Structure formats: structure tokens, C-alpha cells
PDB file of C-alpha atoms and ligand atoms in Angstrom:
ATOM      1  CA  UNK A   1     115.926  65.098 118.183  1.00  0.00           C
ATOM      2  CA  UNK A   2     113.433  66.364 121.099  1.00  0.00           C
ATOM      3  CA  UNK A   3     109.925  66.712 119.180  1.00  0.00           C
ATOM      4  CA  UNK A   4     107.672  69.035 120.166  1.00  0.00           C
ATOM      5  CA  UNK A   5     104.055  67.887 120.174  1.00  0.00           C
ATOM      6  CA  UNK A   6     103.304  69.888 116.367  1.00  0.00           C
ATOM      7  CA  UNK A   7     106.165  66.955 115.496  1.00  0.00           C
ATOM      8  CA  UNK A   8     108.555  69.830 114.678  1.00  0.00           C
ATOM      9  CA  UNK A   9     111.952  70.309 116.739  1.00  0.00           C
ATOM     10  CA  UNK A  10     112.596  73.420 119.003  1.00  0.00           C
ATOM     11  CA  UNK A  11     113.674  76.809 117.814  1.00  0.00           C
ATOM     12  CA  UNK A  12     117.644  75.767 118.352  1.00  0.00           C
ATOM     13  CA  UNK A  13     117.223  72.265 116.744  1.00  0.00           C
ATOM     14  CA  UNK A  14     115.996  74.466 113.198  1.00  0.00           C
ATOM     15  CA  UNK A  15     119.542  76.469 113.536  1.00  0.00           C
ATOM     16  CA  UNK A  16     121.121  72.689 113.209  1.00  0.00           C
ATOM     17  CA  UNK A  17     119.392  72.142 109.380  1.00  0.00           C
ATOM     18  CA  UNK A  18     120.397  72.966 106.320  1.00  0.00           C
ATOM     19  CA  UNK A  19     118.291  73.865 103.395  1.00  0.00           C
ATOM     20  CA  UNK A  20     117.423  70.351 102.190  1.00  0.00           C
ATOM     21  CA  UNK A  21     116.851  69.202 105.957  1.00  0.00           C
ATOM     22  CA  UNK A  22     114.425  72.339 106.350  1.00  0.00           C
ATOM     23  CA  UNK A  23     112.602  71.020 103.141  1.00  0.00           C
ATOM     24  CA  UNK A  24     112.346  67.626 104.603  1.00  0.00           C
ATOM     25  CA  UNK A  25     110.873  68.671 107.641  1.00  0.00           C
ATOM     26  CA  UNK A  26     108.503  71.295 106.651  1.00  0.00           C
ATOM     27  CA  UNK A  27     106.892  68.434 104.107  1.00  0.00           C
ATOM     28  CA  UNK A  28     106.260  66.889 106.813  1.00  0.00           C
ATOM     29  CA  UNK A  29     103.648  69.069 107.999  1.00  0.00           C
ATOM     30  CA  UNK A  30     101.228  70.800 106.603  1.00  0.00           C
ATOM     31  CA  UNK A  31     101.731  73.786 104.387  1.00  0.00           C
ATOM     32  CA  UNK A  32     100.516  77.311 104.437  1.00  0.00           C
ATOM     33  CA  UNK A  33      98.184  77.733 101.238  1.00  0.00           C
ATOM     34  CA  UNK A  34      99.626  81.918 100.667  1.00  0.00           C
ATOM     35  CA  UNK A  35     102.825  83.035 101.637  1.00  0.00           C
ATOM     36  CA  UNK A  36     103.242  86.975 101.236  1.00  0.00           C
ATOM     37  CA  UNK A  37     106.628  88.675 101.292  1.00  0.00           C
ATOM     38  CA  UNK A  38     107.726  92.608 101.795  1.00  0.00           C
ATOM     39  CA  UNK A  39     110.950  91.718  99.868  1.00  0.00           C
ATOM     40  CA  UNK A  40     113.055  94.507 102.149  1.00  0.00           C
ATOM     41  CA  UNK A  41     116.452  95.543 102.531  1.00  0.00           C
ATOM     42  CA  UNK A  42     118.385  95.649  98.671  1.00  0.00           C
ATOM     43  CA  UNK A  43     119.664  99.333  99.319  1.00  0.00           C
ATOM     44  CA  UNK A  44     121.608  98.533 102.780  1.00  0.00           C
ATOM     45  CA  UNK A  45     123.049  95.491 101.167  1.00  0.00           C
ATOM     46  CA  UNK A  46     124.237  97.695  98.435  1.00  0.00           C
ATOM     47  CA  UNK A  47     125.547 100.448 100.812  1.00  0.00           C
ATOM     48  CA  UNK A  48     127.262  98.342 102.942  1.00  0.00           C
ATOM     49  CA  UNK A  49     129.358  96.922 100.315  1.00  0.00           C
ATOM     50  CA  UNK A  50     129.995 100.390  99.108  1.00  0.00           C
ATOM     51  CA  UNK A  51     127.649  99.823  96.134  1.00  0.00           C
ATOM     52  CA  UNK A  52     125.264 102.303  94.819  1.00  0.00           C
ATOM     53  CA  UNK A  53     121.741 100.981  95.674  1.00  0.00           C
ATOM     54  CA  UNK A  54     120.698  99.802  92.201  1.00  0.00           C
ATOM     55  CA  UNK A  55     123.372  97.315  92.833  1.00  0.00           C
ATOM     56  CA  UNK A  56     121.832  95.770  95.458  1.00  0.00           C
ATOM     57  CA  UNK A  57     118.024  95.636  93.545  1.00  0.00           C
ATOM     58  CA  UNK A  58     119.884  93.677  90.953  1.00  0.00           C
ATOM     59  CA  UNK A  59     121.173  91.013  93.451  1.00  0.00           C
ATOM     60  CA  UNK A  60     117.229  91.307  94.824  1.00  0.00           C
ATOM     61  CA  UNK A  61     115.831  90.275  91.375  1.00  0.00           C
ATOM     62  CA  UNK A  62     118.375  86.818  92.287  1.00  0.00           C
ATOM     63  CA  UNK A  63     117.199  86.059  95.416  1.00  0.00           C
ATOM     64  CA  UNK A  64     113.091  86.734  94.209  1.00  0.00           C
ATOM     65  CA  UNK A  65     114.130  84.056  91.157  1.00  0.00           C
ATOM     66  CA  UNK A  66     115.235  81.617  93.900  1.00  0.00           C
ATOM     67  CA  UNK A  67     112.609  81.734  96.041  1.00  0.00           C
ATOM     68  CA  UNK A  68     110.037  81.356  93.486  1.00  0.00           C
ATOM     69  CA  UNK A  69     111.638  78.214  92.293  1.00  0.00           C
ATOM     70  CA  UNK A  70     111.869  77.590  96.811  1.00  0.00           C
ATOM     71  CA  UNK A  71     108.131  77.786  96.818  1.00  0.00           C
ATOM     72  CA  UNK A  72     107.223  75.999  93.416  1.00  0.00           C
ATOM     73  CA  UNK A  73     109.635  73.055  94.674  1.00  0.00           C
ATOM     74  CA  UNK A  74     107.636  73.295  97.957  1.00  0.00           C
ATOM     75  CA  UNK A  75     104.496  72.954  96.410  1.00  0.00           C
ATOM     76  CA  UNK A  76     103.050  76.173  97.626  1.00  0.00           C
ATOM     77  CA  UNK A  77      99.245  77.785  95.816  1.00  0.00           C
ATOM     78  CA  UNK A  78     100.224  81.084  96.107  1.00  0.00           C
ATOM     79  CA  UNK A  79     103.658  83.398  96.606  1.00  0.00           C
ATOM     80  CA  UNK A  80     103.195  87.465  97.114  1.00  0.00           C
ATOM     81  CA  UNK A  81     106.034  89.487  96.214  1.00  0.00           C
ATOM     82  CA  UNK A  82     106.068  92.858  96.958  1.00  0.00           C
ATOM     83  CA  UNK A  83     108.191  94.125  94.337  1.00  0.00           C
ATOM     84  CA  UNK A  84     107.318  98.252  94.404  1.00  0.00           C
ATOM     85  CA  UNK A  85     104.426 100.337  96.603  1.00  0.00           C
ATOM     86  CA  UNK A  86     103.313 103.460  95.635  1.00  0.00           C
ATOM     87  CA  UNK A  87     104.916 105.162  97.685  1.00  0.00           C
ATOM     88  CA  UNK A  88     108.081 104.031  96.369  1.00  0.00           C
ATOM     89  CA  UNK A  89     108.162 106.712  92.929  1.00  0.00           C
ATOM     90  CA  UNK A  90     109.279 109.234  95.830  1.00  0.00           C
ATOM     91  CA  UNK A  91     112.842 107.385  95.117  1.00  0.00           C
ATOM     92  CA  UNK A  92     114.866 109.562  93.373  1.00  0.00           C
ATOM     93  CA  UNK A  93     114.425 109.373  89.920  1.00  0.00           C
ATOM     94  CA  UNK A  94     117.372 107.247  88.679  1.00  0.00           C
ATOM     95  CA  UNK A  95     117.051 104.404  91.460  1.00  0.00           C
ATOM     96  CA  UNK A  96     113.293 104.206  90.143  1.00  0.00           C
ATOM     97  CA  UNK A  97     113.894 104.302  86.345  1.00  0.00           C
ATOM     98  CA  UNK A  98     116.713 101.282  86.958  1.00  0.00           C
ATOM     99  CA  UNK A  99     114.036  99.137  89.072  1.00  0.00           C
ATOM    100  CA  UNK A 100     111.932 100.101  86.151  1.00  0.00           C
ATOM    101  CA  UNK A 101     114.316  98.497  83.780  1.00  0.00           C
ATOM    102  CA  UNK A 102     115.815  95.585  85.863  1.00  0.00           C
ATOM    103  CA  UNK A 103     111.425  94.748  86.570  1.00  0.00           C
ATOM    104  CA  UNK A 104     110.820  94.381  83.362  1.00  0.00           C
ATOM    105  CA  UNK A 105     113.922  92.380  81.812  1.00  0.00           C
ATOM    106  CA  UNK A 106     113.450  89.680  84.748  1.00  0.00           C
ATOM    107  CA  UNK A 107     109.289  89.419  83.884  1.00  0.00           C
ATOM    108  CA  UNK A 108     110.643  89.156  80.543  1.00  0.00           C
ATOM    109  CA  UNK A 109     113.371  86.654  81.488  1.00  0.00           C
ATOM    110  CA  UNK A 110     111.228  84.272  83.779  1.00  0.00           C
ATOM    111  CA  UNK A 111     108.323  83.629  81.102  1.00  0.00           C
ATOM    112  CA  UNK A 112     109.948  80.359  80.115  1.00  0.00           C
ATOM    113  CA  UNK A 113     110.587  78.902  83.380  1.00  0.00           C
ATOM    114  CA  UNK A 114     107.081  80.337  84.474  1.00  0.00           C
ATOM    115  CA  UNK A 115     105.816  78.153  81.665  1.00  0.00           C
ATOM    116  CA  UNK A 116     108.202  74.997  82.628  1.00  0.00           C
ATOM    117  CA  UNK A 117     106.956  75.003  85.819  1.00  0.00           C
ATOM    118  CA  UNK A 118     102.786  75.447  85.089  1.00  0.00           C
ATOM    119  CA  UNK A 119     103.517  78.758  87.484  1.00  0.00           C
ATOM    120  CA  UNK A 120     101.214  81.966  86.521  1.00  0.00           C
ATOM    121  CA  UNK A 121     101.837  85.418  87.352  1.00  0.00           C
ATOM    122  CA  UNK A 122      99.328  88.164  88.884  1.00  0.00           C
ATOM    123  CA  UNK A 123      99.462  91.513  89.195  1.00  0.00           C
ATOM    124  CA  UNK A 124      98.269  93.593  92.041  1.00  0.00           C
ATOM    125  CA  UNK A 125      98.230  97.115  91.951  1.00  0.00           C
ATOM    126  CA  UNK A 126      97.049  99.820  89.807  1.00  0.00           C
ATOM    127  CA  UNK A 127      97.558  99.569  86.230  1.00  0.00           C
ATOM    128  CA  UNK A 128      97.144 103.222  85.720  1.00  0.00           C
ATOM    129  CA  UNK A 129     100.750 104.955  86.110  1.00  0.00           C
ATOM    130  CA  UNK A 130     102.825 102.229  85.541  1.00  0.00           C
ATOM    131  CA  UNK A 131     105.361 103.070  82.510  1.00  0.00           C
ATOM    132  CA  UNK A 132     103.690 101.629  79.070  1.00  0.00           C
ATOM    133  CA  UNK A 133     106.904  99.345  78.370  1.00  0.00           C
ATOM    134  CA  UNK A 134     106.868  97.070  81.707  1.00  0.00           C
ATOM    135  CA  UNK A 135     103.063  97.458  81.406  1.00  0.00           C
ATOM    136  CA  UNK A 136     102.991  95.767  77.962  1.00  0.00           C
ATOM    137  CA  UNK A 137     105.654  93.255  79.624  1.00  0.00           C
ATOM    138  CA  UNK A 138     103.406  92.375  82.360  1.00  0.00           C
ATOM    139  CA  UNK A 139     100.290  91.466  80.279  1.00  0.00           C
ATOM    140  CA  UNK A 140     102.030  89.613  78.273  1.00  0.00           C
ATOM    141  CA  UNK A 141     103.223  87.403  80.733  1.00  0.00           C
ATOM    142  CA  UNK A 142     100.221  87.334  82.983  1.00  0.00           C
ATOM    143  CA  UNK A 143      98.531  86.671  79.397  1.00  0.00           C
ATOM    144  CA  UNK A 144     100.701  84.092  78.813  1.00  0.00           C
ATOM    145  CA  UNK A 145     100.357  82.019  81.816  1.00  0.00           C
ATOM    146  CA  UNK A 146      96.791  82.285  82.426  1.00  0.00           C
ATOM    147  CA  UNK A 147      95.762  79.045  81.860  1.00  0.00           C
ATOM    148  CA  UNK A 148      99.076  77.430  84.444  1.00  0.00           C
ATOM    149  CA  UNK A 149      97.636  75.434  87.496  1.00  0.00           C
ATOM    150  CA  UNK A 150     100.525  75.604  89.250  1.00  0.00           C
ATOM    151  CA  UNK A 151     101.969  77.863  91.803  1.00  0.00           C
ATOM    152  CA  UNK A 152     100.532  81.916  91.716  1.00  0.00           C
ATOM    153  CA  UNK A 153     102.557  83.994  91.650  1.00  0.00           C
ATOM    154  CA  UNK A 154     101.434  87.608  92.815  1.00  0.00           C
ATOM    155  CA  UNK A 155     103.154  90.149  92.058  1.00  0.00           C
ATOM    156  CA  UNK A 156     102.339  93.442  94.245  1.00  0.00           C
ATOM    157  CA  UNK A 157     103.458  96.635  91.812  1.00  0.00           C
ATOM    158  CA  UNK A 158     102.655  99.881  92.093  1.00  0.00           C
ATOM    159  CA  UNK A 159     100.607  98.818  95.285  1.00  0.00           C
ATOM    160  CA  UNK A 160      99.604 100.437  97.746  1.00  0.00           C
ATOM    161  CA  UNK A 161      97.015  98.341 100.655  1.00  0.00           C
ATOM    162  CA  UNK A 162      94.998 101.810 101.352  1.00  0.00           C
ATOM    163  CA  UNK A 163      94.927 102.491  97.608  1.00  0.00           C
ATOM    164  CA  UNK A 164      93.478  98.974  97.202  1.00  0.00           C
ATOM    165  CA  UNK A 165      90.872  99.307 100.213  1.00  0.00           C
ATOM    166  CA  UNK A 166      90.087 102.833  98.210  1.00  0.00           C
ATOM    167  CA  UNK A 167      89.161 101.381  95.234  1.00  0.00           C
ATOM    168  CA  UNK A 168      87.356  98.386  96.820  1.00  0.00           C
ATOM    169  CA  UNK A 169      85.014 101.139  98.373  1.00  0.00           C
ATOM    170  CA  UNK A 170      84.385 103.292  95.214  1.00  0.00           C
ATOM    171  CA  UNK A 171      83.627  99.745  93.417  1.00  0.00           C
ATOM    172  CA  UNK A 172      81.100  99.198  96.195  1.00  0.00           C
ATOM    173  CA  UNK A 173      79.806 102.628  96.679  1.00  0.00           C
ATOM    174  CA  UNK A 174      78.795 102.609  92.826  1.00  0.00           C
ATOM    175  CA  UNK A 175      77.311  99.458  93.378  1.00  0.00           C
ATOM    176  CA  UNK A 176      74.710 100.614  96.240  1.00  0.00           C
ATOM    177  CA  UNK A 177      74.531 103.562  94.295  1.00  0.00           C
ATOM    178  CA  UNK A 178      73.246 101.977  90.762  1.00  0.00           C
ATOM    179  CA  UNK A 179      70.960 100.025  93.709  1.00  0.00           C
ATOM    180  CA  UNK A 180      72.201  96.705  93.204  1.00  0.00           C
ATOM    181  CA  UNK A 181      73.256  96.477  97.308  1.00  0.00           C
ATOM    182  CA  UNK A 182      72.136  98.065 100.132  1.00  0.00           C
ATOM    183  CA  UNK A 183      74.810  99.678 102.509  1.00  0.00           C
ATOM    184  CA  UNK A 184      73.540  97.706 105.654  1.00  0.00           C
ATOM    185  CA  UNK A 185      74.038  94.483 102.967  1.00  0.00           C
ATOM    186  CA  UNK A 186      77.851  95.568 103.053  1.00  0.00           C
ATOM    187  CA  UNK A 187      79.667  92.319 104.293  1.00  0.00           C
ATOM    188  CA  UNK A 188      83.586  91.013 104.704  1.00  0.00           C
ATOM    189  CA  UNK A 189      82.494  89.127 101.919  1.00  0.00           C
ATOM    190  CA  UNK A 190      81.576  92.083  99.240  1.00  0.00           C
ATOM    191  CA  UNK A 191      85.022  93.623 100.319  1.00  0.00           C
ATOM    192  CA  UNK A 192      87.045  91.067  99.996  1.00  0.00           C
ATOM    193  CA  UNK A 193      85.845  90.337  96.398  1.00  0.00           C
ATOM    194  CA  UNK A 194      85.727  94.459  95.824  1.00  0.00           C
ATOM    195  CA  UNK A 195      90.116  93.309  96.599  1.00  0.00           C
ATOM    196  CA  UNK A 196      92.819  93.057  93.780  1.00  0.00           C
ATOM    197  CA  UNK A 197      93.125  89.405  95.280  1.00  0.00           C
ATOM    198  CA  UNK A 198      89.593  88.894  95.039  1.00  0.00           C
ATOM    199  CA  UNK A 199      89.592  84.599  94.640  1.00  0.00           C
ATOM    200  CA  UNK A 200      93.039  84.838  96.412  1.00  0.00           C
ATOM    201  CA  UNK A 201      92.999  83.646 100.024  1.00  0.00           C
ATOM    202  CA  UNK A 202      94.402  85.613 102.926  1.00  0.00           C
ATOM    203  CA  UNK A 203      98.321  85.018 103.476  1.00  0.00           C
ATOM    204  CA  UNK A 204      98.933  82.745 106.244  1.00  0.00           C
ATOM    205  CA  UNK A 205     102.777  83.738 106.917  1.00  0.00           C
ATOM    206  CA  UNK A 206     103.790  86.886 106.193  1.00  0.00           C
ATOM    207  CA  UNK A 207     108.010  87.111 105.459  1.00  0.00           C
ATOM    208  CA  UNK A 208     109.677  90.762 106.282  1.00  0.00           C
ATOM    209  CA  UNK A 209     113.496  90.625 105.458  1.00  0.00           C
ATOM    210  CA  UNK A 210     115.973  93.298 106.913  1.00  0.00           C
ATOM    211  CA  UNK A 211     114.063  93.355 110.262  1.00  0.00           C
ATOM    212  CA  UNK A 212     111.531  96.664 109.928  1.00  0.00           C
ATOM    213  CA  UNK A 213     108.556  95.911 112.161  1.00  0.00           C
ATOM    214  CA  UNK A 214     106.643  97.566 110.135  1.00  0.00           C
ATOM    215  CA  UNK A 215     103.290  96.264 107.244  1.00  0.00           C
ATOM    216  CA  UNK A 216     105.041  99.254 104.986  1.00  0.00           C
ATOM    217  CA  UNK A 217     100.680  99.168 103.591  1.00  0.00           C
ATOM    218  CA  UNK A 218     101.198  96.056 102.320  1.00  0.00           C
ATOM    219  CA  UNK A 219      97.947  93.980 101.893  1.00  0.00           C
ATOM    220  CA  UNK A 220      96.047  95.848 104.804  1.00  0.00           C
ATOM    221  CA  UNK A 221      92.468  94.052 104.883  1.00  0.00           C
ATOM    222  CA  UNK A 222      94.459  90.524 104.023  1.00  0.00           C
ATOM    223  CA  UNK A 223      96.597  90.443 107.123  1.00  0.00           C
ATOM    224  CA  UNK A 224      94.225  90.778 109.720  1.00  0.00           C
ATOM    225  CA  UNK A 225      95.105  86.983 111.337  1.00  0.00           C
ATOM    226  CA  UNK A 226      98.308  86.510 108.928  1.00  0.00           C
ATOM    227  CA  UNK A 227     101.410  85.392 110.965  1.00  0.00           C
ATOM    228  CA  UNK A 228     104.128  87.493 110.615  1.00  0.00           C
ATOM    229  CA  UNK A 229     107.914  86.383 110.567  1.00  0.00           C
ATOM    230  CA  UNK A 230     110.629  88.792 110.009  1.00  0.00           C
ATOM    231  CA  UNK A 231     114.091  88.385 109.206  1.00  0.00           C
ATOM    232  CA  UNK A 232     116.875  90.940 109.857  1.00  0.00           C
ATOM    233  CA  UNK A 233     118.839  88.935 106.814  1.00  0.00           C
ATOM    234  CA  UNK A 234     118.749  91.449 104.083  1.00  0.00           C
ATOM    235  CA  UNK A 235     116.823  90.778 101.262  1.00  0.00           C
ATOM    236  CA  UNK A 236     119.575  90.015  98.853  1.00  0.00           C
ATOM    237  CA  UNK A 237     121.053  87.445 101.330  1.00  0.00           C
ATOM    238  CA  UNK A 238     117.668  86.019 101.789  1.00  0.00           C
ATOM    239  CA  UNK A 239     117.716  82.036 100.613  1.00  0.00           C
ATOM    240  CA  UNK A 240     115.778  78.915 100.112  1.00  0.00           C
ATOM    241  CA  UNK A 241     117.130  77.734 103.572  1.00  0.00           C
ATOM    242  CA  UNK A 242     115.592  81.168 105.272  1.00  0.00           C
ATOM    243  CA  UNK A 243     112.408  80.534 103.282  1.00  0.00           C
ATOM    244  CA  UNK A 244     112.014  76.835 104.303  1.00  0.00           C
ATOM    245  CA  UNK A 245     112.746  78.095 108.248  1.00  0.00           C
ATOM    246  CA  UNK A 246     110.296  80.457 108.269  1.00  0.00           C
ATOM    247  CA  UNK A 247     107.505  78.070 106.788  1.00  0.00           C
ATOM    248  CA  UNK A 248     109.068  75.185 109.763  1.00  0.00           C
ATOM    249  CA  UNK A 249     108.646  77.782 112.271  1.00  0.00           C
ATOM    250  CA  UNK A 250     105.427  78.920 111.106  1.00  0.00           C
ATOM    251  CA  UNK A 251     104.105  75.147 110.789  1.00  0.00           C
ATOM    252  CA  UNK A 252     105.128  75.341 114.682  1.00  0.00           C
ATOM    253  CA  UNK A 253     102.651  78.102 115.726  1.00  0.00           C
ATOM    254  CA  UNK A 254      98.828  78.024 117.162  1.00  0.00           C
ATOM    255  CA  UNK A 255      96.518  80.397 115.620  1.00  0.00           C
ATOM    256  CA  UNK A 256      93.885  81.115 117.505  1.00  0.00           C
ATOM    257  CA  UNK A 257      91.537  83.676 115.372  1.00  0.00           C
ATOM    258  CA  UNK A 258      90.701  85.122 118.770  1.00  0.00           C
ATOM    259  CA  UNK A 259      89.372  82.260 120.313  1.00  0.00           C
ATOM    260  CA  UNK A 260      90.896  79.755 122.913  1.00  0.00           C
TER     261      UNK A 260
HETATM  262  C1  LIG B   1     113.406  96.768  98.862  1.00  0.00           C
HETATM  263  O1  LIG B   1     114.655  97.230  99.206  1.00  0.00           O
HETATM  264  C2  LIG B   1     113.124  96.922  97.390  1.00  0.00           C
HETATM  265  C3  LIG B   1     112.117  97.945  97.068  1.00  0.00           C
HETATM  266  C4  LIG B   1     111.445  98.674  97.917  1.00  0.00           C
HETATM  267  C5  LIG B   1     111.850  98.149  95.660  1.00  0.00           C
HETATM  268  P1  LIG B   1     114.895  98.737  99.584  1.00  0.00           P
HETATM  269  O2  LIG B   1     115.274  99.471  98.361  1.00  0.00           O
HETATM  270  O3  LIG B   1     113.741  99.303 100.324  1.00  0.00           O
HETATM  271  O4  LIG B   1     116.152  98.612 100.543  1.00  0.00           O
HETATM  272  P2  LIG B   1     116.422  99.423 101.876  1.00  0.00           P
HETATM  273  O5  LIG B   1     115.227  99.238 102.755  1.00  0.00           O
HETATM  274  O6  LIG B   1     116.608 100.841 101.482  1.00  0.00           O
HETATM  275  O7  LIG B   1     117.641  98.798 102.442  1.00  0.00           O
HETATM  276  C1  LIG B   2     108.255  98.057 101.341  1.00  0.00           C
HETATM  277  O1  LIG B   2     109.569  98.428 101.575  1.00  0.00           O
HETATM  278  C2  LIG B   2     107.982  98.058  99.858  1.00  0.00           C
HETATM  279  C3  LIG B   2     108.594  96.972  99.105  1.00  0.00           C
HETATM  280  C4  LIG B   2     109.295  96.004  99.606  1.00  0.00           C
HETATM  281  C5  LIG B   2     108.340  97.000  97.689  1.00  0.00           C
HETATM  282  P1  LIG B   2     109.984  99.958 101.782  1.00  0.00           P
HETATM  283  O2  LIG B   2     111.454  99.973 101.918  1.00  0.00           O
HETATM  284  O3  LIG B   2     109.405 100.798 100.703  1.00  0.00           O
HETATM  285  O4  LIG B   2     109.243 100.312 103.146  1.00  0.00           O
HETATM  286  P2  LIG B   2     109.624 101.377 104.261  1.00  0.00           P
HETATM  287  O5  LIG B   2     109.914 102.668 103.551  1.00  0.00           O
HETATM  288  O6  LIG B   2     110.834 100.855 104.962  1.00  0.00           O
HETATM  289  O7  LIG B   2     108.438 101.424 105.173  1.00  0.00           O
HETATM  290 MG1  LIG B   3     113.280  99.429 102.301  1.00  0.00          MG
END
């Protein structure tokens, strides 16, 4: 196989490799630290099959289980999911009240193998708003697995990236008010700490299934020199092999943080 001079084959040589081929090569190389994903597409996989759309966010609760395990077995620091915006409680009211329920059995359902593998769940979002039960269910896990060195998992619900940016600005606007910073003082620094992902760094690779070209305000201030790879595969068809591609093809790419 022709090797390009990263060491990784060409484009067409990836569509040759299965998944554990994919997972060869990309150990081979060095890894991204934060892989983010806008996990896209369950309701067109339902209503394609002639499901209703719930259907399809229960076959999306599969495929987030799998590539969890994808990026623990990888070796990766940190995986963002983003499971629900806040724009999302426009859904009508049913499709919303099932994610609701189907959210809060799997956080339930993972703790163990969370624990097995040392992996330990974040939350970003607003707390406020989100329904007391999967509230309670989400502490407890993120409680839970605190102290797990493993793989992060962040979990982006009830998030919204202007929302975030929003409250990064009150939190530093009270700040210069109670006169512990000065406004000229203000620095990429004191925003990025002001962040839900705070100690989190930015995503490298950011994954879009079901082929929107869209960010959807998904991690706004993070993603300024993320690379983005999306996937018209539909979220609930989405696999390890697609996960381990993506990471290969990012491994091939230059980035240049505006210089040469
Ligand atoms: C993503 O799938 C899951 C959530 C937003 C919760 P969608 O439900 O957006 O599926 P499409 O985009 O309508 O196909
Ligand atoms: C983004 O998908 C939100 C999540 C994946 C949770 P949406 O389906 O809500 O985004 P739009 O509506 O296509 O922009
Ligand atoms: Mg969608």
C-alpha cells in the first residue's frame, strides 16, 4: 500500500479497511486528545423505515454505547456527545418526553461499564430546566465516576454554545464588576475558564453524521481551529469502523492555525 508521507494510505486505500484494520492504522499515529460529535440524523433513519422517530433515538442510544466503548478501546482523553441543545424542547412534546425517558434509562444503564472501564461522565449544559428525574440520574453518575482517570466522557444536554458564551460573560462581567478584573484584563484565557469545559481542551475533530453542514451552536468558542468531518451515514448507522475512519483521515490532515 502507497504511503503518503503522514505514513497513512490515500483516501481510496481507507475504503479497503475494515474496522479492526482502521484501528490498527490509526494507532499508528498519533491521536487527537478531544473528539466532539453532533450525534445527527435518528429521526430520518426512523422515517425511512416507516418508524415513528422515537424509534430511531432508541437505535441512537446503540450506536452512542458503541462508540464510547470505540473511543475508550482507542484510548481517547475526551469524547463529546451532543445528546440534546436547547433548542431541541421545540420538538413536539411526546418525541421530547421519550428522549427524556430513553436519556435517562441508558445514564442509568451505562454506570457499571462507566465504572469497568475507569470512564467518567460530564455534563455540559444548564442544569436549570432539565426534568428533576434525569437530573438526579445525571449527578449520580457524574458523582459516581468522579474520581475515573480514564476516558471523559462529555455529555452536551440541554446545551446550547451561545447560552454557554452567555453565561461565560455574566460570570465575567460580575467579576470586573465586584473589581476583581479589569475589562481591558479580559483574555482568551478568562473565557475559556468562564466555559462549561473549563479544564477541557478544544476538540480537535469534530464528527457530524447525516451530512448537515451546519455547527447546529454546538461548542461555539471551542471550534474555532477544530477539524470538522461529516458523515452523510445517519446517526443510527454510524459504527466503530466510521469512527476509526474519521480519526485515520483526520490523523492525515495539516493544521495550520493560520500560519504556513
Ligand atoms: C439527532 O437526531 C438526535 C437529537 C437531536 C436528539 P435528530 O432527531 O435530529 O434526527 P433528524 O435530524 O431529524 O433526522
Ligand atoms: C443538533 O442536531 C443537536 C443534537 C445532535 C443534539 P439538530 O437536529 O437539533 O440540529 P439542526 O436542527 O439540524 O440544526
Ligand atoms: Mg437533526
Amino acid at each position: 500500500m502507497a504511503l503518503k508521507p503522514t505514513g497513512l494510505p490515500p483516501q481510496a486505500a481507507l475504503d479497503a479497511l475494515g474496522e479492526p484494520e482502521l484501528l490498527e492504522l490509526v494507532r499508528t499515529q498519533p491521536l487527537p486528545e478531544h473528539v466532539a460529535i453532533i450525534m445527527d440524523g435518528n429521526g430520518r433513519w426512523a422515517t425511512r423505515r416507516g418508524f415513528p422517530r422515537v424509534a430511531g433515538h432508541r437505535e441512537g442510544v446503540k450506536t452512542a454505547r458503541a462508540i464510547f466503548r470505540a473511543a475508550d478501546t482507542l484510548g481517547l482523553r475526551y469524547l463529546t456527545l451532543y445528546a440534546f441543545s436547547t433548542e431541541n424542547w421545540t420538538r413536539p412534546e411526546d418525541e421530547v418526553s421519550t428522549l427524556m425517558s430513553l436519556l435517562e434509562r441508558a445514564i442509568h444503564e451505562e454506570l457499571p461499564e462507566l465504572m469497568s472501564r475507569n470512564a467518567r461522565l460530564r455534563v455540559l449544559g444548564r442544569p436549570n430546566g432539565v426534568p428533576a428525574g434525569i437530573r438526579r440520574g445525571l449527578d449520580h453518575v457524574v458523582r459516581e465516576t468522579r474520581n475515573n482517570t480514564g476516558l471523559n466522557i462529555l455529555m452536551a444536554f440541554n446545551y446550547g454554545g451561545r447560552d454557554e458564551l452567555i453565561d461565560a460573560f455574566r460570570a465575567l462581567a460580575r467579576r470586573v464588576q465586584a473589581g476583581e478584573l479589569k475589562p481591558e484584563e479580559i483574555s482568551e484565557e478568562h473565557i475559556g475558564r468562564a466555559l462549561y469545559t473549563a479544564d477541557i481542551p478544544d476538540p480537535d475533530l469534530l464528527i457530524r453524521t447525516s451530512g448537515e453542514m451546519r455547527v447546529s451552536n454546538f461548542l461555539l468558542w471551542q471550534i474555532a481551529y477544530t477539524e470538522l468531518w461529516i458523515t452523510p451515514t445517519l446517526w443510527p448507522d454510524f459504527g466503530p469502523a466510521h469512527f476509526y475512519r474519521a480519526v485515520a483521515e483526520f490523523q492525515g490532515r495539516t493544521r495550520r492555525f493560520g500560519g504556513v
